[in-house]
Coordinates of C-alpha atoms in Angstrom, one line a residue:
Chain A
X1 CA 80.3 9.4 -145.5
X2 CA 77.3 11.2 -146.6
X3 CA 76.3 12.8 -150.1
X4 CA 79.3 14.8 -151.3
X5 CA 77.8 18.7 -152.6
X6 CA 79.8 20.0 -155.7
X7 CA 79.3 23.3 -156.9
X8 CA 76.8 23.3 -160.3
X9 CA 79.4 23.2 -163.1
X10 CA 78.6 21.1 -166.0
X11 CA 81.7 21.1 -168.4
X12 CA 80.5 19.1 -171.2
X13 CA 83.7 17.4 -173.4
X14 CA 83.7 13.7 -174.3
X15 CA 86.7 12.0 -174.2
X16 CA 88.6 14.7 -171.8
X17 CA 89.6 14.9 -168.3
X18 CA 86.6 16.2 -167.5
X19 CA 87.1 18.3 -164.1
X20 CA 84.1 18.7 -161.9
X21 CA 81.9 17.2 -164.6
X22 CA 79.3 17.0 -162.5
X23 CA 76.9 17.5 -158.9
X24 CA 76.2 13.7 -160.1
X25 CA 76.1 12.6 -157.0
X26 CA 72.7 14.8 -155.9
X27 CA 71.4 14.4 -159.3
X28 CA 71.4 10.7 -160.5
X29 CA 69.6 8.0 -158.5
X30 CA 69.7 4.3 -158.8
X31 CA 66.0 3.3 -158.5
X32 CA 67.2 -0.6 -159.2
X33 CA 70.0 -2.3 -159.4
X34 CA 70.7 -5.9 -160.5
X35 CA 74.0 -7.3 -160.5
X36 CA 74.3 -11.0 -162.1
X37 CA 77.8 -12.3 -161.4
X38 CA 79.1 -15.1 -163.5
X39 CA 82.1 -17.4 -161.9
X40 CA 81.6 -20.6 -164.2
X41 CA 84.6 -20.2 -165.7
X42 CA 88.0 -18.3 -165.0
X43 CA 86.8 -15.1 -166.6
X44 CA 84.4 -13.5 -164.1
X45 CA 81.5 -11.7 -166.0
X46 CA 79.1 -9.3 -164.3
X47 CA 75.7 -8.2 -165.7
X48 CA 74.9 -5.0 -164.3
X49 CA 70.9 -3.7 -164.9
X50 CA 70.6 0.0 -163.5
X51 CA 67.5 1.8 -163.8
X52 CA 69.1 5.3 -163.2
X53 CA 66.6 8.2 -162.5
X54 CA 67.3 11.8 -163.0
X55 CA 66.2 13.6 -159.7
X56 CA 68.6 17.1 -160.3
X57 CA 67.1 20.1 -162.3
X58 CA 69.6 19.9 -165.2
X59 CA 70.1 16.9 -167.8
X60 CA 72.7 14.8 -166.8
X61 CA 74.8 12.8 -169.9
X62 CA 76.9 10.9 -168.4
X63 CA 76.4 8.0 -166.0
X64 CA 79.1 7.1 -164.2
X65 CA 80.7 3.8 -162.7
X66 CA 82.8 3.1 -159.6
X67 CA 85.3 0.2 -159.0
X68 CA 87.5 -0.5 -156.4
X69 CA 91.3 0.0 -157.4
X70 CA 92.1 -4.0 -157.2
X71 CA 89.3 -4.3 -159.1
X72 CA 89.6 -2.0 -161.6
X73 CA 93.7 -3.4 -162.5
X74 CA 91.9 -6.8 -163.3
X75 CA 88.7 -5.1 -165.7
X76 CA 89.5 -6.4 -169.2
X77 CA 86.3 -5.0 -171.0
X78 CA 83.2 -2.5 -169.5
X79 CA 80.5 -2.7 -172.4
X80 CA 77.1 -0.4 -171.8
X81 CA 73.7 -0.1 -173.3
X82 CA 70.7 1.1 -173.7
X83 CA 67.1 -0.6 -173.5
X84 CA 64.9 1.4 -175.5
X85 CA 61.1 0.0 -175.6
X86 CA 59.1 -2.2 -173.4
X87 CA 58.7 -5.7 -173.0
X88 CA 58.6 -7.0 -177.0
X89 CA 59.6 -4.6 -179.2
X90 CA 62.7 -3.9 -176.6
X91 CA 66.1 -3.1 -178.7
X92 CA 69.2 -2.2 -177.2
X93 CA 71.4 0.7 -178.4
X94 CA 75.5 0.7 -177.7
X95 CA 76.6 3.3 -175.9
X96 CA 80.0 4.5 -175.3
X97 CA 82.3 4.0 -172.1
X98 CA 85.2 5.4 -171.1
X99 CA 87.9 5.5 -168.3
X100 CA 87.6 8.9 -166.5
X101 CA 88.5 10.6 -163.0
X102 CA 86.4 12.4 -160.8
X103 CA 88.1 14.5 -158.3
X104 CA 87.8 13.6 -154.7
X105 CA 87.8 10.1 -155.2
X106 CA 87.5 7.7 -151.7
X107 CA 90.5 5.2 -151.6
X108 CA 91.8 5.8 -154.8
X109 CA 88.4 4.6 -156.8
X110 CA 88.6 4.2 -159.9
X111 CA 85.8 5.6 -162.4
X112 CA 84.2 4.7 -166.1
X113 CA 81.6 7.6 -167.7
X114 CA 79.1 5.7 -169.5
X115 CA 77.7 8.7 -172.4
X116 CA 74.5 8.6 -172.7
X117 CA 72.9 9.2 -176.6
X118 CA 70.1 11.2 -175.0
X119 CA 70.9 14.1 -172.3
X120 CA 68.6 12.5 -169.2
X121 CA 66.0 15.2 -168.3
X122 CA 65.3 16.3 -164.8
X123 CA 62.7 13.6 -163.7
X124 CA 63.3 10.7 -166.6
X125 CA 64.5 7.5 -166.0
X126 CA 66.2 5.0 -168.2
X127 CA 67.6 1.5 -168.0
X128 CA 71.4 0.8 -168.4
X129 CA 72.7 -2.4 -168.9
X130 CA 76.0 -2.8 -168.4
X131 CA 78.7 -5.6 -168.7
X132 CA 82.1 -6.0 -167.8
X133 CA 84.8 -8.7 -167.2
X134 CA 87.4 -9.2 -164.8
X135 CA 90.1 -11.4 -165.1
X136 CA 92.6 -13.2 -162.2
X137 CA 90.0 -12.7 -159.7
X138 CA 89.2 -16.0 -158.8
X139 CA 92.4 -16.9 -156.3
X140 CA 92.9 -20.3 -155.9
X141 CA 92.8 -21.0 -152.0
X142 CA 94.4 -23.6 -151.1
X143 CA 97.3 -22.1 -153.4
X144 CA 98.5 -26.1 -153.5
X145 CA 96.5 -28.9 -154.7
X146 CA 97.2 -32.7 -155.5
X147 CA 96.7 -34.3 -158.3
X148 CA 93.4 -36.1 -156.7
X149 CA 91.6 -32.9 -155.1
X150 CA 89.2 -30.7 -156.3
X151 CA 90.4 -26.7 -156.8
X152 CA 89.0 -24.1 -154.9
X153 CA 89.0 -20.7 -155.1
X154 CA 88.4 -17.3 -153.3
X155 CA 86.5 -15.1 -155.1
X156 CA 86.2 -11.2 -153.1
X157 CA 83.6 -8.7 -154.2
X158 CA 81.2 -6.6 -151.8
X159 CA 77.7 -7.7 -151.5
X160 CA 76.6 -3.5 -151.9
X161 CA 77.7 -1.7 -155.7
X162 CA 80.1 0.1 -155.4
X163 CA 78.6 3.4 -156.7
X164 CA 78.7 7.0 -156.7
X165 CA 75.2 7.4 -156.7
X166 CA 72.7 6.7 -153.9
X167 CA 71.0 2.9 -154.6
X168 CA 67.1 2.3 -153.8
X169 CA 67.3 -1.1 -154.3
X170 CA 69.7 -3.2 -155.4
X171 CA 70.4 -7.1 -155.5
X172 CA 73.7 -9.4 -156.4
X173 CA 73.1 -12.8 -157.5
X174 CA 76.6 -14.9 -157.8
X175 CA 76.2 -18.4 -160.0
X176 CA 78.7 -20.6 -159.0
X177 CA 79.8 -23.3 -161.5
X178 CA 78.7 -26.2 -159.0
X179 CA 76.8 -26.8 -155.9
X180 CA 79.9 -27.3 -154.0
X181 CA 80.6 -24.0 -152.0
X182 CA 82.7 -24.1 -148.8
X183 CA 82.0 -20.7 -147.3
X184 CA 80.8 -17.1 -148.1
X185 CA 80.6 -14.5 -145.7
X186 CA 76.9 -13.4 -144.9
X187 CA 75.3 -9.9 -145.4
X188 CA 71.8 -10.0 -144.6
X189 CA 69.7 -11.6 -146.3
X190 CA 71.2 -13.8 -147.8
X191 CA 70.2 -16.9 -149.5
X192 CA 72.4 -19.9 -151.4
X193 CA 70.5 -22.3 -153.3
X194 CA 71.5 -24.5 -155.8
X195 CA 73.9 -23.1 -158.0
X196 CA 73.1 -19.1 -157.0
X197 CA 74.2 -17.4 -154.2
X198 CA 71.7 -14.6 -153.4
X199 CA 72.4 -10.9 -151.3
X200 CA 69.8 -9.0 -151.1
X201 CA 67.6 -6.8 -152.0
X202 CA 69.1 -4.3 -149.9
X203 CA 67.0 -1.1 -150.0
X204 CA 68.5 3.1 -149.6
X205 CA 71.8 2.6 -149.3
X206 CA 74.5 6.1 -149.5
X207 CA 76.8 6.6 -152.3
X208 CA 80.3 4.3 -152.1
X209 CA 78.7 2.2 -149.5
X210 CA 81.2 -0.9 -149.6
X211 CA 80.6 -4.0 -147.7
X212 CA 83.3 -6.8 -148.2
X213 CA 82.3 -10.5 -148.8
X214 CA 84.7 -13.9 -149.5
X215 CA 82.9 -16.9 -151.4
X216 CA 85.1 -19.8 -151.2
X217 CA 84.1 -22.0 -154.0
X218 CA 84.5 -25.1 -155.9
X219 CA 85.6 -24.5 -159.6
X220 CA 87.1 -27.1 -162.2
X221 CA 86.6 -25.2 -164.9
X222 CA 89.9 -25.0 -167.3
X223 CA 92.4 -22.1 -165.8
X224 CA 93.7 -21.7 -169.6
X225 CA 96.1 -18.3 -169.4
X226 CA 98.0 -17.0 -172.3
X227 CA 100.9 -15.6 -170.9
X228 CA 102.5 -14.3 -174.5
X229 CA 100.5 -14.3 -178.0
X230 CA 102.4 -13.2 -180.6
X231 CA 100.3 -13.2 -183.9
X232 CA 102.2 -12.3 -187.1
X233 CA 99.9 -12.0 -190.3
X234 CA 101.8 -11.9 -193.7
X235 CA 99.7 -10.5 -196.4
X236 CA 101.5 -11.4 -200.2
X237 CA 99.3 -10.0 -202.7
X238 CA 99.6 -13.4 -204.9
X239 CA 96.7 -14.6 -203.4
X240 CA 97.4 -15.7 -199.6
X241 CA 97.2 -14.5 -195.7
X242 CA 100.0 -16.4 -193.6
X243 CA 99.2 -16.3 -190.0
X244 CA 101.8 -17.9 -187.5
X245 CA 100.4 -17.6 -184.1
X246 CA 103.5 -18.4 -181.1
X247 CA 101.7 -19.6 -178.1
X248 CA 103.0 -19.4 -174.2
X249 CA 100.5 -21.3 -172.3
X250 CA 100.0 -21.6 -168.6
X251 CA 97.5 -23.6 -166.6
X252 CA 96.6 -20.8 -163.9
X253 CA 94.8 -22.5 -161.1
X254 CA 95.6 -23.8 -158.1
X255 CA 99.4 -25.4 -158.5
X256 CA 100.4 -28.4 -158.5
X257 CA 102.4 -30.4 -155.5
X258 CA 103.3 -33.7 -155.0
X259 CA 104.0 -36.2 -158.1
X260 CA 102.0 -36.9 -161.3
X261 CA 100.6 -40.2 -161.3
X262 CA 99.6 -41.8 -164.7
X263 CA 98.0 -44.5 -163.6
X264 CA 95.8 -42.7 -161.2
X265 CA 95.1 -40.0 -164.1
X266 CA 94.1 -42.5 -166.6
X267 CA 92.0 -45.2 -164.6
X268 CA 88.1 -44.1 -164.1
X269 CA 87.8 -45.2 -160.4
X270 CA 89.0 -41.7 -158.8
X271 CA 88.6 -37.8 -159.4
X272 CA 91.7 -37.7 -161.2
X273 CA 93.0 -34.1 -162.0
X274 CA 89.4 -32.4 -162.4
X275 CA 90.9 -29.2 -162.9
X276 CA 93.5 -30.1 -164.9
X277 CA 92.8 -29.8 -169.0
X278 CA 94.3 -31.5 -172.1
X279 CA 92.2 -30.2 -175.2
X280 CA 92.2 -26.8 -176.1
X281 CA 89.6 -25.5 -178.8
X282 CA 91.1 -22.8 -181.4
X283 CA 88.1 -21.1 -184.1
X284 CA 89.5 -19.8 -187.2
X285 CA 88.1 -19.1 -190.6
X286 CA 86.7 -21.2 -192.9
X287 CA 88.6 -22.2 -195.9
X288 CA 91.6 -22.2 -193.9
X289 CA 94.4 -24.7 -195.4
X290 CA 97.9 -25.7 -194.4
X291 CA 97.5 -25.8 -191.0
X292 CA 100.2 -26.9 -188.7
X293 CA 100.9 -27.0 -185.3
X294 CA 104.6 -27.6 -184.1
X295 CA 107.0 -26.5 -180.7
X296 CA 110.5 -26.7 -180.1
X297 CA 110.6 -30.3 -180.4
X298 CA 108.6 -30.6 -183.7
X299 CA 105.4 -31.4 -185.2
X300 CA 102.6 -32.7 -182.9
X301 CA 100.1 -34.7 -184.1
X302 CA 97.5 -34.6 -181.7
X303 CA 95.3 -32.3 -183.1
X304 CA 91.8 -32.6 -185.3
X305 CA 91.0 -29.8 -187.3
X306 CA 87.1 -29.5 -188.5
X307 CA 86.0 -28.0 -191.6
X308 CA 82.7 -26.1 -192.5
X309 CA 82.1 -23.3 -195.1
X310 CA 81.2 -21.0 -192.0
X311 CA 84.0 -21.8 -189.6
X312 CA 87.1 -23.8 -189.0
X313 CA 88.1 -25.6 -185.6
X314 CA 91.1 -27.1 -184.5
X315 CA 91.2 -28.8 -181.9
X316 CA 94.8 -29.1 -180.3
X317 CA 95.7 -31.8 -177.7
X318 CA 99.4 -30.6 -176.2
X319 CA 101.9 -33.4 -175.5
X320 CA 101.0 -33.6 -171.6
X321 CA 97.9 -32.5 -170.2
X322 CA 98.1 -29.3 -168.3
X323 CA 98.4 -29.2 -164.1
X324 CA 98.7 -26.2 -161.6
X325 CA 101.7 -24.2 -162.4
X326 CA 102.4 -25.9 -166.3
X327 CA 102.9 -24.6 -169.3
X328 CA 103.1 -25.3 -173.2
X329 CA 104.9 -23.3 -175.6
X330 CA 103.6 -23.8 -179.2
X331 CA 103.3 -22.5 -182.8
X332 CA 100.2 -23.2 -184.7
X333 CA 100.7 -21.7 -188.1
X334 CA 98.1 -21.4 -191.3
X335 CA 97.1 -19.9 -194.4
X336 CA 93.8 -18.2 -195.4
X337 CA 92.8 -16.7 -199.0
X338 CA 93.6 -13.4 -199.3
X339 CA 89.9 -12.4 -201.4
X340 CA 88.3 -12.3 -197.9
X341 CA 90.5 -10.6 -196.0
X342 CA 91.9 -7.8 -198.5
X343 CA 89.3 -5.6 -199.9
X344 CA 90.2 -2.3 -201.6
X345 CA 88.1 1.2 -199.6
X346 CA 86.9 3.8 -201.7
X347 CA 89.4 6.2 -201.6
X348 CA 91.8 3.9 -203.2
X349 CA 93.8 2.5 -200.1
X350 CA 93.8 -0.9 -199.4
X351 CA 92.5 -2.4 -195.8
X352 CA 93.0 -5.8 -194.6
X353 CA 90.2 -6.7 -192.3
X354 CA 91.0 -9.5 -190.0
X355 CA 89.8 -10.4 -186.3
X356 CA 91.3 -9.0 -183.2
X357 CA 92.0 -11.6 -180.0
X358 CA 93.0 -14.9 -179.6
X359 CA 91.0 -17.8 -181.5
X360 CA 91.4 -20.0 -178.5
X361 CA 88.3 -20.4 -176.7
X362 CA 88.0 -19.6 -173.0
X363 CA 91.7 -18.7 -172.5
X364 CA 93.0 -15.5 -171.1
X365 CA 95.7 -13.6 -172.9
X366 CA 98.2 -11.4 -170.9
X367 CA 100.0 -9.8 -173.4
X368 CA 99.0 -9.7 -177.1
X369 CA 101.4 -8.7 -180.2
X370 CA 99.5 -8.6 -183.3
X371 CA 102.1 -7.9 -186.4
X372 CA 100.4 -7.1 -189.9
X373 CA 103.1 -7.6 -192.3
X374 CA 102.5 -5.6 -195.3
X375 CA 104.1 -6.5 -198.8
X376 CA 107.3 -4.6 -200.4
X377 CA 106.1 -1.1 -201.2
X378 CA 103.4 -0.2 -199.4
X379 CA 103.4 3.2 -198.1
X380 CA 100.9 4.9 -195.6
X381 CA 99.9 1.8 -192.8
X382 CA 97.3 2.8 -190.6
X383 CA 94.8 0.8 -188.3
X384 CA 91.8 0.8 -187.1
X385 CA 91.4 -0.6 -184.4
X386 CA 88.0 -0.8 -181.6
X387 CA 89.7 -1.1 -178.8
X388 CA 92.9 1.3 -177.1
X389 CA 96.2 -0.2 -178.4
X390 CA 99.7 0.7 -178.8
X391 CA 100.9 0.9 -182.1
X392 CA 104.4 0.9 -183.8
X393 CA 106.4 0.5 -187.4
X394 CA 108.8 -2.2 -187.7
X395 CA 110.8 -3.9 -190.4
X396 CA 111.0 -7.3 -191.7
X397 CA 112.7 -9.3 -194.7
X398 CA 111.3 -12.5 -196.4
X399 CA 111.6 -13.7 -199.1
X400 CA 112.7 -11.5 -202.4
X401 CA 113.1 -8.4 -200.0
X402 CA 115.5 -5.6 -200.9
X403 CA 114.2 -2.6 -198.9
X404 CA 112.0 -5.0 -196.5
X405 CA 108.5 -4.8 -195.7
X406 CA 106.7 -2.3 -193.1
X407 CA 104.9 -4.7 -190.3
X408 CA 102.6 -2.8 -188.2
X409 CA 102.8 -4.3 -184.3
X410 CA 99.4 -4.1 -182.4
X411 CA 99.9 -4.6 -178.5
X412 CA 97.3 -5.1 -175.8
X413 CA 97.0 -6.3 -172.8
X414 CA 94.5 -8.8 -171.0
X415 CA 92.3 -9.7 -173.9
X416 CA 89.2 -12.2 -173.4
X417 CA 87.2 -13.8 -176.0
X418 CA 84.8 -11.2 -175.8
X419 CA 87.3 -9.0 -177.5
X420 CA 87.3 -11.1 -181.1
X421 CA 86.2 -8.3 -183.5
X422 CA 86.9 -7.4 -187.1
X423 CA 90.0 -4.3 -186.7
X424 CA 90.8 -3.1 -190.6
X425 CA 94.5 -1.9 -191.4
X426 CA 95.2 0.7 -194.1
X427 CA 97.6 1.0 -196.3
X428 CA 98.3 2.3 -200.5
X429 CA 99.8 0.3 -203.1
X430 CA 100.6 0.5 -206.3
X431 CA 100.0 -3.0 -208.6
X432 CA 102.7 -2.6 -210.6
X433 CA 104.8 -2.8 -207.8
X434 CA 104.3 -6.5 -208.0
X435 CA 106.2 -7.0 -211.0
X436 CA 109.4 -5.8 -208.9
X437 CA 109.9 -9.8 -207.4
X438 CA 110.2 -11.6 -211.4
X439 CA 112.2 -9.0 -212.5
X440 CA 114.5 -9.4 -210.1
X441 CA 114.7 -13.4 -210.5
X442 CA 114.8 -12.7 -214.6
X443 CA 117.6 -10.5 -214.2
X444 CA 119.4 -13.0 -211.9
X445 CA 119.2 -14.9 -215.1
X446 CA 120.3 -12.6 -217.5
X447 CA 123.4 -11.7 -215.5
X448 CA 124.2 -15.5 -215.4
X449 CA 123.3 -15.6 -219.6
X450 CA 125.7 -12.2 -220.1
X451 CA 128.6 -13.9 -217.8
X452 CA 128.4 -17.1 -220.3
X453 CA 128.9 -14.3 -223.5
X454 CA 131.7 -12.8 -221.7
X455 CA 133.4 -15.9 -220.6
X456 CA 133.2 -17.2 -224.2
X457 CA 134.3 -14.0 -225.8
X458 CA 137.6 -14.0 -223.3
X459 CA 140.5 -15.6 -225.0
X460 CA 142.5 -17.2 -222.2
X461 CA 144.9 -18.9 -223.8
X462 CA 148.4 -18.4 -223.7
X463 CA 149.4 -19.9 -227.3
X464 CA 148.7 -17.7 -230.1
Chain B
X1 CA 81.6 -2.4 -195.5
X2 CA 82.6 -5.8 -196.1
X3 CA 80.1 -6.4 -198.9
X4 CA 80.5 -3.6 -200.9
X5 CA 84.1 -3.1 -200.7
X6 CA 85.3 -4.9 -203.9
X7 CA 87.9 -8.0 -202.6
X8 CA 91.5 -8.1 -203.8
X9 CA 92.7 -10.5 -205.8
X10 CA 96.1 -12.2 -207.2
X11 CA 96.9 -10.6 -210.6
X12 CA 96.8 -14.2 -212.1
X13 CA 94.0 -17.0 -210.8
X14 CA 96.2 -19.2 -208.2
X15 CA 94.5 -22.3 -209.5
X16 CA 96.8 -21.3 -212.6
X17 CA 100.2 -21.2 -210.8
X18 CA 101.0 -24.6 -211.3
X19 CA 100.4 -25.1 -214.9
X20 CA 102.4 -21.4 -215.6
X21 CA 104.9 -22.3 -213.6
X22 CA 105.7 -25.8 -215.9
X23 CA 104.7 -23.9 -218.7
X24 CA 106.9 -21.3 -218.5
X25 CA 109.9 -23.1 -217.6
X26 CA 109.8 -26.0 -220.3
X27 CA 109.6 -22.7 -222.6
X28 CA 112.1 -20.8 -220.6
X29 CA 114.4 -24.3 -221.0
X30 CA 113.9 -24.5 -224.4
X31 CA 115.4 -21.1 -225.1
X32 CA 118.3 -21.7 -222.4
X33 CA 119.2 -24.6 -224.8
X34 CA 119.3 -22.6 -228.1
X35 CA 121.3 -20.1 -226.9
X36 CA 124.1 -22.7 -225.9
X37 CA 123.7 -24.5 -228.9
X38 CA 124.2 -21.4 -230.3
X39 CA 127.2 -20.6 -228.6
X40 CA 128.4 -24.3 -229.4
X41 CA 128.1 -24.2 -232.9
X42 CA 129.7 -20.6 -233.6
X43 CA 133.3 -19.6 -233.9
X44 CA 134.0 -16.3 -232.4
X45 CA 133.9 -14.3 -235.5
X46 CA 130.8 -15.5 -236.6
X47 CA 128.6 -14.6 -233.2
X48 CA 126.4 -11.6 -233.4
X49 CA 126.2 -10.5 -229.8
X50 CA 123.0 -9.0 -230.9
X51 CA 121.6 -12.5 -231.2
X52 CA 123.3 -13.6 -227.5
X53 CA 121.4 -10.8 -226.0
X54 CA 117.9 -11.4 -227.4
X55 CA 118.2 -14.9 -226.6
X56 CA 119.6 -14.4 -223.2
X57 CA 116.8 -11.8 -222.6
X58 CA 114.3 -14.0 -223.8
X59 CA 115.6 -17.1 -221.5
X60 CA 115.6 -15.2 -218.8
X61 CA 112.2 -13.9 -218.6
X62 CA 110.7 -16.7 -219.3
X63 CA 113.2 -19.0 -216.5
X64 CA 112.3 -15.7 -214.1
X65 CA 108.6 -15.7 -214.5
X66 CA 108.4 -19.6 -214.5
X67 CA 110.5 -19.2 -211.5
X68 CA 108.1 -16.9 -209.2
X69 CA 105.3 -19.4 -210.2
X70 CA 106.8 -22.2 -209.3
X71 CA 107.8 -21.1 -205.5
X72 CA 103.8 -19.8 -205.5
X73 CA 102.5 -23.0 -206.4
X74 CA 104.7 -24.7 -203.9
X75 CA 103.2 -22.5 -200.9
X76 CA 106.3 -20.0 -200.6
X77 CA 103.9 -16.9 -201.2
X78 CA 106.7 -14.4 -202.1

């Protein structure tokens, strides 16, 4: 599986199927490579340092990346950028990634073009740095754990990037959330000390060299896994943002066999459910009020909620604490002032700007609805959104509706924390559409005053 | 574009809702009892309906008005 020679053809179109974009692979070289995996928690994060050197004879503007398929279902977010400077005054510039396909692709791999600002001239290097998350990878192995082991997981990944360029030099450093690791399949060299599990530096290597590796290791961090989030934000132009947030919660890991002790969870003496959780941490804006969080049952009051004028947290302690295979359905509701989420754009439209994701901390989310419910009479809803997302129109009545209000659904799927950023929605309305909801209650009113002066001007009797 | 974009505001101040809202109703009340005393004290040939009307009009904008602030001030945002 040697270098692959395609004809000279540079097609230059961002954003488009780009055919043939490139002779990429006899042009780009990776001079380093640095890979820094993250598995302290449930959401895998890579670091990925490429020093990419340009050794064709025509500027190349797009880098690209390769991932296996499998891994490439699980990627929730591929961010890139760009190190410009040396040593202090270093400052990094985003750049732009996006999913592609390059033809002649070995076992269905799966590609991202990272687009460079500046075209890389024949000869020129420049340092990427790249960072993407994956989540489900970490499979808990055994699938079946009781309430007093420890979890374990598999985690697969090849010790060599996967890449469609040809690698100088490259090294993988895994950091494992504890010094507890049962197994991990050695590539030489390979080292494992302390917390970080070492392979490499492996020097010339050809493109889409692949070498499969298993690290079985200990990890108790919280499996916390939204299954369904279904936000719904009401905006009433009196002066208040209702969000309602319906929760389907699921603890991931490793399940749970055998029965649920009490007594062994609460006393101190043994490991008593170390992967198990029972608080949950949800950020949301400051000057938050009316909070409440409530399931099918009713209210439950375990839960603190911590003010500041820079950010709110509540902290939210379901009714059981959470094992292999459980789950919590919930509804944590609140209101925010509208003044700093409703600001009006220059051309005269209104734009809500509110923050995209899921304000619990650490959690996964496998499907996420985001509804914007926008008052009686708004016309025009558009959004604006960073991230790829479906988008459709819906209706909804509440309270003084006669034609209903317009929500606008938002869906995505697997969304991390690392997702949480501002997304604006657009829409027009005219003020003096307000004055539609006490009109109608004042001519309620009036109907009832004019039914009085009718009933008294009827003469029902029969005696003259 | 956050800080230069002007925020949007309620119409009214919402630290006002509850006083309009009791405001507006005693007045809106007080009306709603004239125009029944009204109606009491009149025999059918004597009523202007011109009167009824006004009154009745009156009543009701101030009992709809004092209405809508009264479900904002108690957290139904309408």
């Amino acid at each position: 599986m040697g270098p692959i020679v395609i004809p000279c053809s540079n097609y230059k179109g961002k954003g488009q199927d780009i055919l043939a974009a490139s002779s990429s692979n006899n042009q780009i070289q990776i001079l380093n490579a640095e890979r820094r995996i993250d598995l302290s928690s449930h959401i895998v994060k890579v670091f990925l340092t490429l020093k990419v050197e340009n050794v064709g004879t025509s500027p190349a503007s797009e880098i690209f990346l390769a991932f296996p398929p499998s891994q490439a279902d699980q990627l929730a977010l591929v961010k890139a950028q760009a190190a410009i400077g040396k040593k202090k005054k270093k400052s990094y510039v985003h750049l732009d990634v996006n999913p592609t396909q390059l033809p002649d692709a070995p076992n269905g791999t799966k590609y991202f073009s990272i687009s460079l600002l500046n075209p890389l001239s024949s000869g020129e290097t420049a340092t990427l740095e790249v960072l993407y998350i994956l989540t489900h990878s970490l499979e808990p192995f055994p699938a079946e754990i009781s309430q007093l082991e420890s979890q374990l997981v598999y985690f697969r990944d090849s010790a060599l990037i996967l890449s469609p360029y040809h690698i100088k030099q490259q090294t993988t450093f895994i950091k494992t959330p504890s010094t507890k690791v049962e197994s991990f399949t050695r590539v030489e060299p390979t080292k494992f000390a302390g917390r970080e599990l070492k392979y490499g530096p492996y020097e010339d290597r050809p493109p889409y060299s692949f070498s499969p590796v298993i690290v079985h290791l200990e990890n108790n961090s919280p499996f916390a896994v939204v299954e369904e989030l279904l936000r719904e934000v009401e905006i009433s132009h009196w002066g208040n943002l209702q969000i309602t947030e319906h929760y389907k919660l699921v603890h991931a890991g490793a399940r749970h066999k055998g029965v649920f002790s009490r007594v062994d969870y609460q006393s101190r003496a043994s490991v008593k459910g170390a992967s198990s959780f029972k608080h949950l941490l949800a950020s949301l804006p400051p000057r938050v009020h009316s909070v409440y969080y409530r399931d099918e049952i009713g209210n439950i009051s375990s839960s603190h909620l911590r003010t500041d004028y820079r950010k709110s947290e509540l902290e939210i302690e379901p009714r059981y604490p959470l094992f292999g295979g459980w789950k919590a359905t919930f509804v944590i509701g609140y209101g925010l002032p509208l003044e700093d989420f409703l600001f009006e754009s220059p051309d005269g439209k209104r734009y809500l700007n509110f923050s995209f994701g899921c304000p619990l901390a650490q959690t996964v989310v496998n499907k996420l609805t985001i509804k914007v419910v926008l008052p009686e009479g708004s016309k025009d809803p558009s959004a604006a959104v960073p991230y790829p997302v479906e988008q459709h129109l819906e209706t909804k009545y509440s309270y003084l509706d006669v034609v209903g209000r317009t929500v606008l659904v938002l869906e995505k799927k697997n969304v991390v924390p690392e997702h949480i950023t501002p997304f604006q929605v657009y829409y027009t309305f005219k003020p003096i559409f307000m004055l539609a909801e006490p009109l109608m209650l004042a001519s309620v009113y009036f109907l009832f005053f004019m039914a009085c002066v009718a009933y008294l001007q009827i003469d029902i009797s029969i005696r003259k | 574009m956050g800080s230069q974009a002007a925020a949007i505001t309620s119409p009214v101040p919402v630290a006002w809702y509850p006083t309009l809202a009791i405001l507006m109703l005693a007045v809106g009340l007080i009306v709603t009892a004239s125009f029944f005393i009204y109606e009491a004290t009149s025999s059918r040939r004597n009523r202007s309906l011109a009167k009824e009307l006004t009154t009745g009009a009156l009543a009701s904008f101030f009992l709809g008005f004092g209405t809508l602030f009264l479900l904002l001030a108690s957290g139904v945002y309408v």
